[in-house]
CSV table of C-alpha atoms in Angstrom, one decimal:
chain,number,residue,atom,x,y,z
U,98,UNK,CA,-3.3,1.0,-18.7
U,99,UNK,CA,-0.8,-1.8,-18.0
U,100,UNK,CA,1.0,-4.6,-19.7
U,101,UNK,CA,-1.3,-7.4,-21.0
U,102,UNK,CA,-1.7,-9.9,-18.2
U,103,UNK,CA,-1.6,-13.7,-18.7
U,104,UNK,CA,-5.1,-15.0,-18.7
U,105,UNK,CA,-5.7,-16.3,-15.1
U,106,UNK,CA,-7.1,-19.7,-14.3
U,107,UNK,CA,-8.7,-21.0,-11.1
U,108,UNK,CA,-5.7,-23.2,-10.2
U,109,UNK,CA,-3.2,-20.4,-10.5
U,110,UNK,CA,-5.4,-17.9,-8.5
U,111,UNK,CA,-5.6,-20.3,-5.6
U,112,UNK,CA,-1.9,-21.2,-5.7
U,113,UNK,CA,-1.0,-17.6,-5.7
U,114,UNK,CA,-3.2,-16.9,-2.7
U,115,UNK,CA,-1.5,-19.7,-0.8
U,116,UNK,CA,2.0,-18.7,-1.7
U,117,UNK,CA,3.1,-15.2,-0.6
U,118,UNK,CA,0.0,-14.3,1.6
U,119,UNK,CA,0.5,-17.5,3.6
U,120,UNK,CA,4.2,-16.7,4.0
U,121,UNK,CA,3.1,-13.3,5.3
U,122,UNK,CA,1.0,-14.9,7.9
U,123,UNK,CA,3.8,-17.3,8.9
U,124,UNK,CA,6.3,-14.4,9.2
U,125,UNK,CA,3.9,-12.2,11.2
U,126,UNK,CA,3.2,-15.0,13.6
U,127,UNK,CA,7.0,-15.4,14.0
U,128,UNK,CA,7.2,-11.7,14.5
U,129,UNK,CA,4.6,-11.7,17.3
U,130,UNK,CA,6.4,-14.6,19.1
U,131,UNK,CA,9.7,-12.6,18.8
U,132,UNK,CA,8.0,-9.5,20.1
U,133,UNK,CA,6.8,-11.4,23.1
U,134,UNK,CA,10.2,-12.8,23.7
U,135,UNK,CA,11.8,-9.4,23.5
U,136,UNK,CA,9.3,-8.0,26.0
U,137,UNK,CA,10.0,-11.0,28.3
U,138,UNK,CA,13.7,-10.5,28.0
U,139,UNK,CA,13.4,-6.8,28.8
U,140,UNK,CA,11.4,-7.6,31.9
U,141,UNK,CA,14.0,-10.2,32.9
U,142,UNK,CA,16.9,-7.8,32.3
U,143,UNK,CA,15.2,-5.2,34.5
U,144,UNK,CA,14.5,-7.7,37.2
U,145,UNK,CA,18.1,-9.0,37.2
U,146,UNK,CA,19.6,-5.6,37.3
U,147,UNK,CA,17.4,-4.6,40.2
U,148,UNK,CA,18.7,-7.6,42.2
U,149,UNK,CA,22.3,-6.9,41.3
U,150,UNK,CA,22.0,-3.2,42.3
U,151,UNK,CA,20.5,-4.1,45.7
U,152,UNK,CA,23.5,-6.4,46.6
U,153,UNK,CA,25.9,-3.7,48.1
U,154,UNK,CA,23.1,-2.3,50.4
U,155,UNK,CA,22.0,-5.8,51.5
U,156,UNK,CA,25.7,-6.7,52.1
U,157,UNK,CA,26.1,-3.6,54.3
U,158,UNK,CA,23.0,-4.5,56.3
U,159,UNK,CA,24.2,-8.1,56.8
U,160,UNK,CA,27.7,-7.1,58.0
U,161,UNK,CA,26.3,-4.6,60.4
U,162,UNK,CA,24.0,-7.2,61.8
U,163,UNK,CA,26.9,-9.5,62.5
U,164,UNK,CA,29.0,-7.0,64.5
U,165,UNK,CA,28.1,-6.4,68.1
U,166,UNK,CA,28.5,-2.8,69.1
U,167,UNK,CA,31.9,-2.0,70.6
U,168,UNK,CA,33.5,-5.4,69.7
U,169,UNK,CA,35.4,-4.3,66.6
U,170,UNK,CA,37.2,-0.9,66.4
U,171,UNK,CA,36.2,1.3,63.5
U,172,UNK,CA,33.5,-1.3,62.4
U,173,UNK,CA,31.4,1.3,60.5
U,174,UNK,CA,34.5,2.5,58.5
U,175,UNK,CA,35.3,-1.1,57.6
U,176,UNK,CA,31.7,-1.9,56.5
U,177,UNK,CA,31.7,1.3,54.4
U,178,UNK,CA,34.9,0.2,52.6
U,179,UNK,CA,33.5,-3.3,52.0
U,180,UNK,CA,30.3,-1.8,50.7
U,181,UNK,CA,32.1,0.6,48.3
U,182,UNK,CA,34.2,-2.3,47.1
U,183,UNK,CA,31.0,-4.3,46.5
U,184,UNK,CA,29.5,-1.3,44.6
U,185,UNK,CA,32.6,-1.2,42.3
U,186,UNK,CA,32.4,-4.9,41.7
U,187,UNK,CA,28.6,-4.7,41.0
U,188,UNK,CA,29.2,-1.8,38.6
U,189,UNK,CA,31.8,-3.8,36.6
U,190,UNK,CA,29.5,-6.9,36.6
U,191,UNK,CA,26.5,-4.8,35.5
U,192,UNK,CA,28.5,-3.4,32.6
U,193,UNK,CA,29.5,-6.9,31.6
U,194,UNK,CA,26.2,-8.8,32.1
U,195,UNK,CA,24.2,-5.7,31.0
U,196,UNK,CA,25.9,-5.5,27.7
U,197,UNK,CA,25.3,-9.2,27.1
U,198,UNK,CA,21.6,-9.1,28.0
U,199,UNK,CA,21.0,-5.8,26.0
U,200,UNK,CA,22.7,-7.4,23.0
U,201,UNK,CA,20.4,-10.4,23.3
U,202,UNK,CA,17.3,-8.2,23.3
U,203,UNK,CA,18.7,-6.2,20.4
U,204,UNK,CA,19.2,-9.4,18.4
U,205,UNK,CA,15.6,-10.4,19.1
U,206,UNK,CA,14.3,-7.0,18.1
U,207,UNK,CA,16.3,-7.1,14.9
U,208,UNK,CA,14.8,-10.6,14.1
U,209,UNK,CA,11.2,-9.5,14.7
U,210,UNK,CA,11.8,-6.4,12.5
U,211,UNK,CA,13.1,-8.7,9.8
U,212,UNK,CA,10.0,-11.0,10.1
U,213,UNK,CA,7.7,-7.9,9.9
U,214,UNK,CA,9.5,-6.7,6.7
U,215,UNK,CA,9.4,-10.2,5.2
U,216,UNK,CA,5.6,-10.3,5.8
U,217,UNK,CA,5.1,-6.9,4.2
U,218,UNK,CA,7.4,-7.9,1.3
U,219,UNK,CA,5.4,-11.1,0.7
U,220,UNK,CA,2.2,-9.1,0.4
U,221,UNK,CA,3.9,-6.6,-1.9
U,222,UNK,CA,5.0,-9.5,-4.2
U,223,UNK,CA,1.6,-11.0,-4.2
U,224,UNK,CA,-0.1,-7.8,-5.3
U,225,UNK,CA,2.6,-7.0,-7.8
U,226,UNK,CA,1.6,-10.2,-9.7
U,227,UNK,CA,-2.1,-10.5,-8.8
U,228,UNK,CA,-4.0,-11.8,-11.8
U,229,UNK,CA,-7.5,-10.8,-10.6
U,230,UNK,CA,-8.4,-7.8,-12.8
U,231,UNK,CA,-9.1,-4.6,-10.9
U,232,UNK,CA,-12.5,-3.0,-11.3
U,233,UNK,CA,-10.9,0.4,-11.3
U,234,UNK,CA,-7.3,1.7,-11.5
U,235,UNK,CA,-5.7,5.1,-11.4
U,236,UNK,CA,-2.3,6.5,-12.2
U,237,UNK,CA,-1.5,9.8,-10.6
U,238,UNK,CA,1.5,12.1,-10.8
U,239,UNK,CA,2.5,15.2,-8.7
U,240,UNK,CA,5.5,17.5,-8.8
U,241,UNK,CA,7.1,17.6,-5.4
U,242,UNK,CA,10.3,19.5,-4.7
U,243,UNK,CA,11.4,19.4,-8.3
U,244,UNK,CA,10.7,15.7,-8.9
U,245,UNK,CA,7.6,13.7,-9.8
U,246,UNK,CA,5.9,11.5,-7.2
U,247,UNK,CA,3.8,8.9,-8.9
U,248,UNK,CA,1.2,6.5,-7.6
U,249,UNK,CA,-0.9,3.6,-8.9
U,250,UNK,CA,-4.2,2.9,-7.1
U,251,UNK,CA,-6.3,-0.2,-7.7
U,252,UNK,CA,-9.6,-1.5,-6.4
U,253,UNK,CA,-11.2,-5.0,-6.7
U,254,UNK,CA,-14.7,-5.8,-5.4
U,255,UNK,CA,-16.3,-9.3,-5.4
U,256,UNK,CA,-19.4,-10.9,-3.8
U,257,UNK,CA,-18.7,-14.0,-1.8
U,258,UNK,CA,-21.7,-16.3,-1.3
U,259,UNK,CA,-21.7,-18.9,1.4
U,260,UNK,CA,-24.4,-21.6,1.4
U,261,UNK,CA,-26.2,-22.0,4.8
U,262,UNK,CA,-28.2,-25.2,5.3
U,263,UNK,CA,-31.4,-24.8,7.4
U,264,UNK,CA,-33.1,-28.0,8.7
U,265,UNK,CA,-36.7,-28.0,9.6
U,266,UNK,CA,-39.0,-30.7,11.0
U,267,UNK,CA,-39.9,-32.1,7.6
U,268,UNK,CA,-37.3,-30.7,5.2
U,269,UNK,CA,-34.1,-28.7,4.8
U,270,UNK,CA,-33.4,-25.6,2.7
U,271,UNK,CA,-30.1,-24.0,1.5
U,272,UNK,CA,-29.8,-20.2,1.5
U,273,UNK,CA,-26.9,-18.2,0.2
U,274,UNK,CA,-25.4,-15.6,2.6
U,275,UNK,CA,-23.7,-12.8,0.5
U,276,UNK,CA,-20.7,-10.7,1.6
U,277,UNK,CA,-19.0,-8.0,-0.4
U,278,UNK,CA,-15.2,-8.1,-0.2
U,279,UNK,CA,-13.5,-4.9,-1.2
U,280,UNK,CA,-9.7,-4.7,-1.8
U,281,UNK,CA,-8.0,-1.3,-2.4
U,282,UNK,CA,-4.2,-1.0,-2.7
U,283,UNK,CA,-1.7,1.6,-3.9
U,284,UNK,CA,1.9,1.4,-5.2
U,285,UNK,CA,4.5,4.1,-5.5
U,286,UNK,CA,5.7,4.2,-9.1
U,287,UNK,CA,9.2,4.9,-10.4
U,288,UNK,CA,8.5,8.0,-12.5
U,289,UNK,CA,12.1,8.3,-13.5
U,290,UNK,CA,11.8,5.0,-15.4
U,291,UNK,CA,9.8,6.9,-18.0
U,292,UNK,CA,12.0,9.3,-20.0
U,293,UNK,CA,9.8,12.3,-20.1
U,294,UNK,CA,9.4,12.3,-16.3
U,295,UNK,CA,13.2,12.1,-15.5
U,296,UNK,CA,13.1,15.9,-15.1
U,297,UNK,CA,10.4,18.6,-14.9
U,298,UNK,CA,8.2,18.7,-17.9
U,299,UNK,CA,7.7,22.1,-19.5
U,300,UNK,CA,5.0,22.8,-22.1
U,301,UNK,CA,7.7,24.0,-24.5
U,302,UNK,CA,9.2,20.5,-24.5
U,303,UNK,CA,6.0,19.0,-26.0
U,304,UNK,CA,4.7,22.0,-28.1
U,305,UNK,CA,7.1,24.9,-28.4
U,306,UNK,CA,5.5,28.3,-28.9
U,307,UNK,CA,2.0,27.2,-28.2
U,308,UNK,CA,-0.5,30.0,-27.5
U,309,UNK,CA,-3.7,29.4,-25.8
U,310,UNK,CA,-6.7,31.8,-26.2
U,311,UNK,CA,-7.7,32.7,-22.7
U,312,UNK,CA,-10.2,35.6,-22.9
U,313,UNK,CA,-12.1,37.6,-25.5
U,314,UNK,CA,-13.7,41.0,-25.8
U,315,UNK,CA,-15.7,42.7,-28.5
U,316,UNK,CA,-14.0,45.7,-30.2
U,317,UNK,CA,-16.3,48.7,-30.1
U,318,UNK,CA,-14.9,49.8,-33.5
U,319,UNK,CA,-15.3,46.7,-35.6
U,320,UNK,CA,-17.6,44.7,-33.3
U,321,UNK,CA,-15.3,41.7,-33.8
U,322,UNK,CA,-13.9,39.6,-31.0
U,323,UNK,CA,-10.5,40.6,-29.7
U,324,UNK,CA,-8.6,37.5,-28.4
U,325,UNK,CA,-5.9,37.5,-25.7
U,326,UNK,CA,-3.5,34.7,-25.9
U,327,UNK,CA,-1.3,33.1,-23.2
U,328,UNK,CA,2.0,31.6,-24.3
U,329,UNK,CA,2.5,28.3,-22.5
U,330,UNK,CA,6.2,27.6,-23.0
U,331,UNK,CA,7.2,28.2,-19.4
U,332,UNK,CA,4.2,26.3,-17.9
U,333,UNK,CA,5.3,23.1,-16.2
U,334,UNK,CA,3.4,19.9,-15.6
U,335,UNK,CA,2.5,19.9,-11.9
U,336,UNK,CA,-0.2,17.2,-11.7
U,337,UNK,CA,-1.6,14.4,-13.8
U,338,UNK,CA,-4.1,11.6,-13.4
U,339,UNK,CA,-5.3,8.8,-15.7
U,340,UNK,CA,-8.4,7.1,-14.4
U,341,UNK,CA,-10.4,4.8,-16.6
U,342,UNK,CA,-10.5,6.5,-20.1
U,343,UNK,CA,-10.1,10.0,-18.8
U,344,UNK,CA,-6.7,11.9,-18.5
U,345,UNK,CA,-6.4,15.1,-16.5
U,346,UNK,CA,-3.2,17.3,-16.7
U,347,UNK,CA,-2.5,20.5,-14.8
U,348,UNK,CA,0.2,22.9,-16.1
U,349,UNK,CA,1.2,25.8,-13.8
U,350,UNK,CA,3.2,28.9,-14.8
U,351,UNK,CA,6.7,29.2,-13.6
U,352,UNK,CA,5.5,32.0,-11.2
U,353,UNK,CA,2.8,29.7,-9.9
U,354,UNK,CA,0.0,32.2,-10.4
U,355,UNK,CA,-1.6,30.9,-13.6
U,356,UNK,CA,-3.0,27.4,-14.3
U,357,UNK,CA,-4.1,25.5,-17.4
U,358,UNK,CA,-6.1,22.3,-16.9
U,359,UNK,CA,-6.5,19.9,-19.8
U,360,UNK,CA,-8.9,16.9,-19.8
U,361,UNK,CA,-9.4,14.3,-22.4
U,362,UNK,CA,-11.9,11.4,-22.4
U,363,UNK,CA,-10.9,8.7,-24.8
U,364,UNK,CA,-14.0,7.4,-26.4
U,365,UNK,CA,-13.6,6.0,-29.9
U,366,UNK,CA,-16.6,7.7,-31.5
U,367,UNK,CA,-16.6,11.0,-29.6
U,368,UNK,CA,-13.4,12.0,-27.7
U,369,UNK,CA,-14.0,15.0,-25.5
U,370,UNK,CA,-11.4,17.7,-24.9
U,371,UNK,CA,-11.7,20.1,-22.0
U,372,UNK,CA,-9.5,23.2,-21.4
U,373,UNK,CA,-9.6,25.5,-18.4
U,374,UNK,CA,-7.5,28.6,-17.7
U,375,UNK,CA,-7.2,30.4,-14.3
U,376,UNK,CA,-5.2,33.5,-13.5
U,377,UNK,CA,-5.9,33.7,-9.8
U,378,UNK,CA,-9.0,35.7,-10.0
U,379,UNK,CA,-11.1,34.3,-12.9
U,380,UNK,CA,-11.4,30.7,-14.2
U,381,UNK,CA,-12.3,30.4,-17.8
U,382,UNK,CA,-13.8,27.2,-19.4
U,383,UNK,CA,-12.4,27.8,-22.9
U,384,UNK,CA,-14.2,25.0,-24.8
U,385,UNK,CA,-17.6,26.3,-23.8
U,386,UNK,CA,-16.9,29.8,-25.2
U,387,UNK,CA,-17.3,29.8,-29.0
U,388,UNK,CA,-15.0,32.8,-29.5
U,389,UNK,CA,-12.2,31.0,-27.7
U,390,UNK,CA,-13.0,27.4,-28.8
U,391,UNK,CA,-13.0,28.3,-32.5
U,392,UNK,CA,-9.4,29.6,-32.4
U,393,UNK,CA,-8.0,27.0,-30.0
U,394,UNK,CA,-5.6,24.5,-31.7
U,395,UNK,CA,-7.5,21.5,-30.5
U,396,UNK,CA,-5.5,19.2,-32.9
U,397,UNK,CA,-2.3,20.0,-31.1
U,398,UNK,CA,-3.9,19.6,-27.6
U,399,UNK,CA,-5.6,16.4,-28.6
U,400,UNK,CA,-2.3,15.0,-29.8
U,401,UNK,CA,-0.6,16.0,-26.6
U,402,UNK,CA,-3.2,14.3,-24.5
U,403,UNK,CA,-3.1,11.2,-26.7
U,404,UNK,CA,0.7,11.0,-26.2
U,405,UNK,CA,0.4,11.5,-22.4
U,406,UNK,CA,-2.3,8.9,-22.3
U,407,UNK,CA,0.2,6.3,-23.5
U,408,UNK,CA,2.9,7.7,-21.2
U,409,UNK,CA,0.7,7.4,-18.1
U,410,UNK,CA,-0.3,3.9,-19.2
U,411,UNK,CA,3.4,3.0,-19.4
U,412,UNK,CA,4.1,4.6,-16.0
U,413,UNK,CA,1.6,2.3,-14.4
U,414,UNK,CA,3.9,-0.7,-15.2
U,415,UNK,CA,6.7,0.7,-13.1
U,416,UNK,CA,5.6,-0.3,-9.6
U,417,UNK,CA,8.1,0.3,-6.8
U,418,UNK,CA,6.6,-0.3,-3.3
U,419,UNK,CA,3.3,-1.1,-1.7
U,420,UNK,CA,2.2,2.1,0.1
U,421,UNK,CA,-1.5,1.5,1.1
U,422,UNK,CA,-3.5,-1.7,1.6
U,423,UNK,CA,-7.2,-1.7,2.7
U,424,UNK,CA,-9.5,-4.7,2.6
U,425,UNK,CA,-13.0,-4.2,3.9
U,426,UNK,CA,-11.8,-1.0,5.6
U,427,UNK,CA,-9.0,-3.0,7.4
U,428,UNK,CA,-5.7,-1.0,7.1
U,429,UNK,CA,-3.4,-4.0,6.7
U,430,UNK,CA,-0.1,-2.1,6.7
U,431,UNK,CA,-0.9,-0.3,9.9
U,432,UNK,CA,-2.4,-3.2,11.8
U,433,UNK,CA,-0.2,-5.9,10.3
U,434,UNK,CA,-3.3,-8.1,10.5
U,435,UNK,CA,-2.2,-10.5,7.7
U,436,UNK,CA,-4.4,-13.2,9.1
U,437,UNK,CA,-7.5,-11.0,8.5
U,438,UNK,CA,-6.1,-10.1,5.1
U,439,UNK,CA,-5.8,-13.8,4.2
U,440,UNK,CA,-9.3,-14.6,5.3
U,441,UNK,CA,-10.8,-11.7,3.2
U,442,UNK,CA,-8.6,-12.6,0.2
U,443,UNK,CA,-9.7,-16.2,0.4
U,444,UNK,CA,-13.3,-15.0,0.1
U,445,UNK,CA,-12.4,-12.7,-2.8
U,446,UNK,CA,-10.5,-15.5,-4.6
U,447,UNK,CA,-13.3,-17.9,-4.1
U,448,UNK,CA,-15.7,-15.4,-5.6
U,449,UNK,CA,-13.4,-14.7,-8.5
U,450,UNK,CA,-12.9,-18.4,-9.3
U,451,UNK,CA,-16.6,-18.9,-9.4
U,452,UNK,CA,-16.9,-15.9,-11.8
U,453,UNK,CA,-14.3,-17.4,-14.1
U,454,UNK,CA,-15.8,-20.8,-14.1
U,455,UNK,CA,-19.3,-19.6,-14.8
U,456,UNK,CA,-18.0,-17.3,-17.6
U,457,UNK,CA,-16.3,-20.3,-19.1
U,458,UNK,CA,-19.1,-22.8,-18.4
U,459,UNK,CA,-16.5,-24.8,-16.5
U,460,UNK,CA,-18.2,-27.6,-14.5
U,461,UNK,CA,-15.2,-29.7,-13.9
U,462,UNK,CA,-14.6,-30.8,-10.2
U,463,UNK,CA,-12.4,-28.6,-8.1
U,464,UNK,CA,-11.2,-31.4,-5.8
U,465,UNK,CA,-7.9,-32.0,-7.7
U,466,UNK,CA,-6.9,-28.4,-6.9
U,467,UNK,CA,-8.2,-28.2,-3.4
U,468,UNK,CA,-6.9,-31.6,-2.4
U,469,UNK,CA,-3.5,-31.2,-4.0
U,470,UNK,CA,-0.3,-31.7,-1.9
U,471,UNK,CA,0.6,-28.0,-2.5
U,472,UNK,CA,-2.7,-26.7,-1.0
U,473,UNK,CA,-2.4,-29.1,2.0
U,474,UNK,CA,1.2,-28.2,2.6
U,475,UNK,CA,0.5,-24.4,2.5
U,476,UNK,CA,-2.6,-24.7,4.7
U,477,UNK,CA,-0.6,-26.8,7.2
U,478,UNK,CA,1.6,-23.8,7.9
U,479,UNK,CA,-1.4,-21.7,9.2
U,480,UNK,CA,-2.2,-23.7,12.4
U,481,UNK,CA,-5.8,-23.1,13.5
U,482,UNK,CA,-6.4,-20.6,10.8
U,483,UNK,CA,-6.1,-23.3,8.2
U,484,UNK,CA,-9.6,-24.7,9.0
U,485,UNK,CA,-11.3,-21.3,8.2
U,486,UNK,CA,-9.3,-20.8,5.0
U,487,UNK,CA,-10.0,-24.4,3.9
U,488,UNK,CA,-13.7,-24.0,4.6
U,489,UNK,CA,-13.9,-20.7,2.6
U,490,UNK,CA,-12.2,-22.2,-0.4
U,491,UNK,CA,-14.1,-25.5,-0.3
U,492,UNK,CA,-17.6,-24.1,0.3
U,493,UNK,CA,-17.0,-20.9,-1.6
U,494,UNK,CA,-15.9,-22.6,-4.8
U,495,UNK,CA,-18.9,-24.3,-6.2
U,496,UNK,CA,-18.3,-27.6,-8.2
U,497,UNK,CA,-20.7,-29.6,-10.2
U,498,UNK,CA,-18.3,-32.6,-10.2
């Protein structure tokens, strides 16, 4: 479905894990520190403003406490004037210092937003170029407000096995504790990059004048089947999905009341074509009705589906933005838990490296990779988390050397 990927090797898989995902953790840690600073600054601003606002009132109380009753003519009037003058001065000061403090908070908030975006962007880049082959993938397309919204969805599942040593009175045993790691992610796709999806696709643009047999009845005169045909020129492609070897397309009439669904499973020896027609009241499975199937131009429909199979495969290459990311049911983009993401991905990577090495009968030592300056430098950026990641990679990646 996608461009042929470069054959991955254990060293590259580990280095890729410790590049952008580690940067995402670093950025999100910076983000959290900046968020804390912003909240602290907001509290400080509120506290300072409260003190400043109380000054005129406190000044009035102080002056009245200094003046003995009857010693100064019009004392209350004088105190009121001084208090109002103080209120004006405080108001000017608040405007000045308040703008300065608010600007400082805004700058901090802007910085933590940038760090958050950098973290998400780093994970986006990592998954754009991930070399671990997905176990399943799907490219889907839907017509929304006159344009096509396209998505690519992928899933990778691996079993991570960790050895646990149990020591008894006379001996020790080593057991393997298994854990499934499941990664699911989705990218929006640039449908407009593929020529046919730059505008709305009508059936007439791929097979002009095509007529589909949609119902049959037996003539009481001749006893032969009488076929009703539906001309599909004004039907438009409203949905499509390529999953595995099966392509599904939905064409809807321009009035929105009639629907044709085509399916095609691409098996070399026995490709299977499916055709359904619905008019709002009755759904007809055309290929299961001999009277209709025998007069359906399956050659044209098969060619259409074959062409769209290639088109959807091409569409899968035009990734735009990461829109969903789940790992072991953790919604990473909502929680921004990139530390949890890195831990789970380290387990998945360790499992994948083991799979590759076993498949290639590779028994060479992994120490040169795990002890490299690059690995040490990247782990050093993680603080306490580095211990857990190093343990997963070192115990999770078996070596005979």
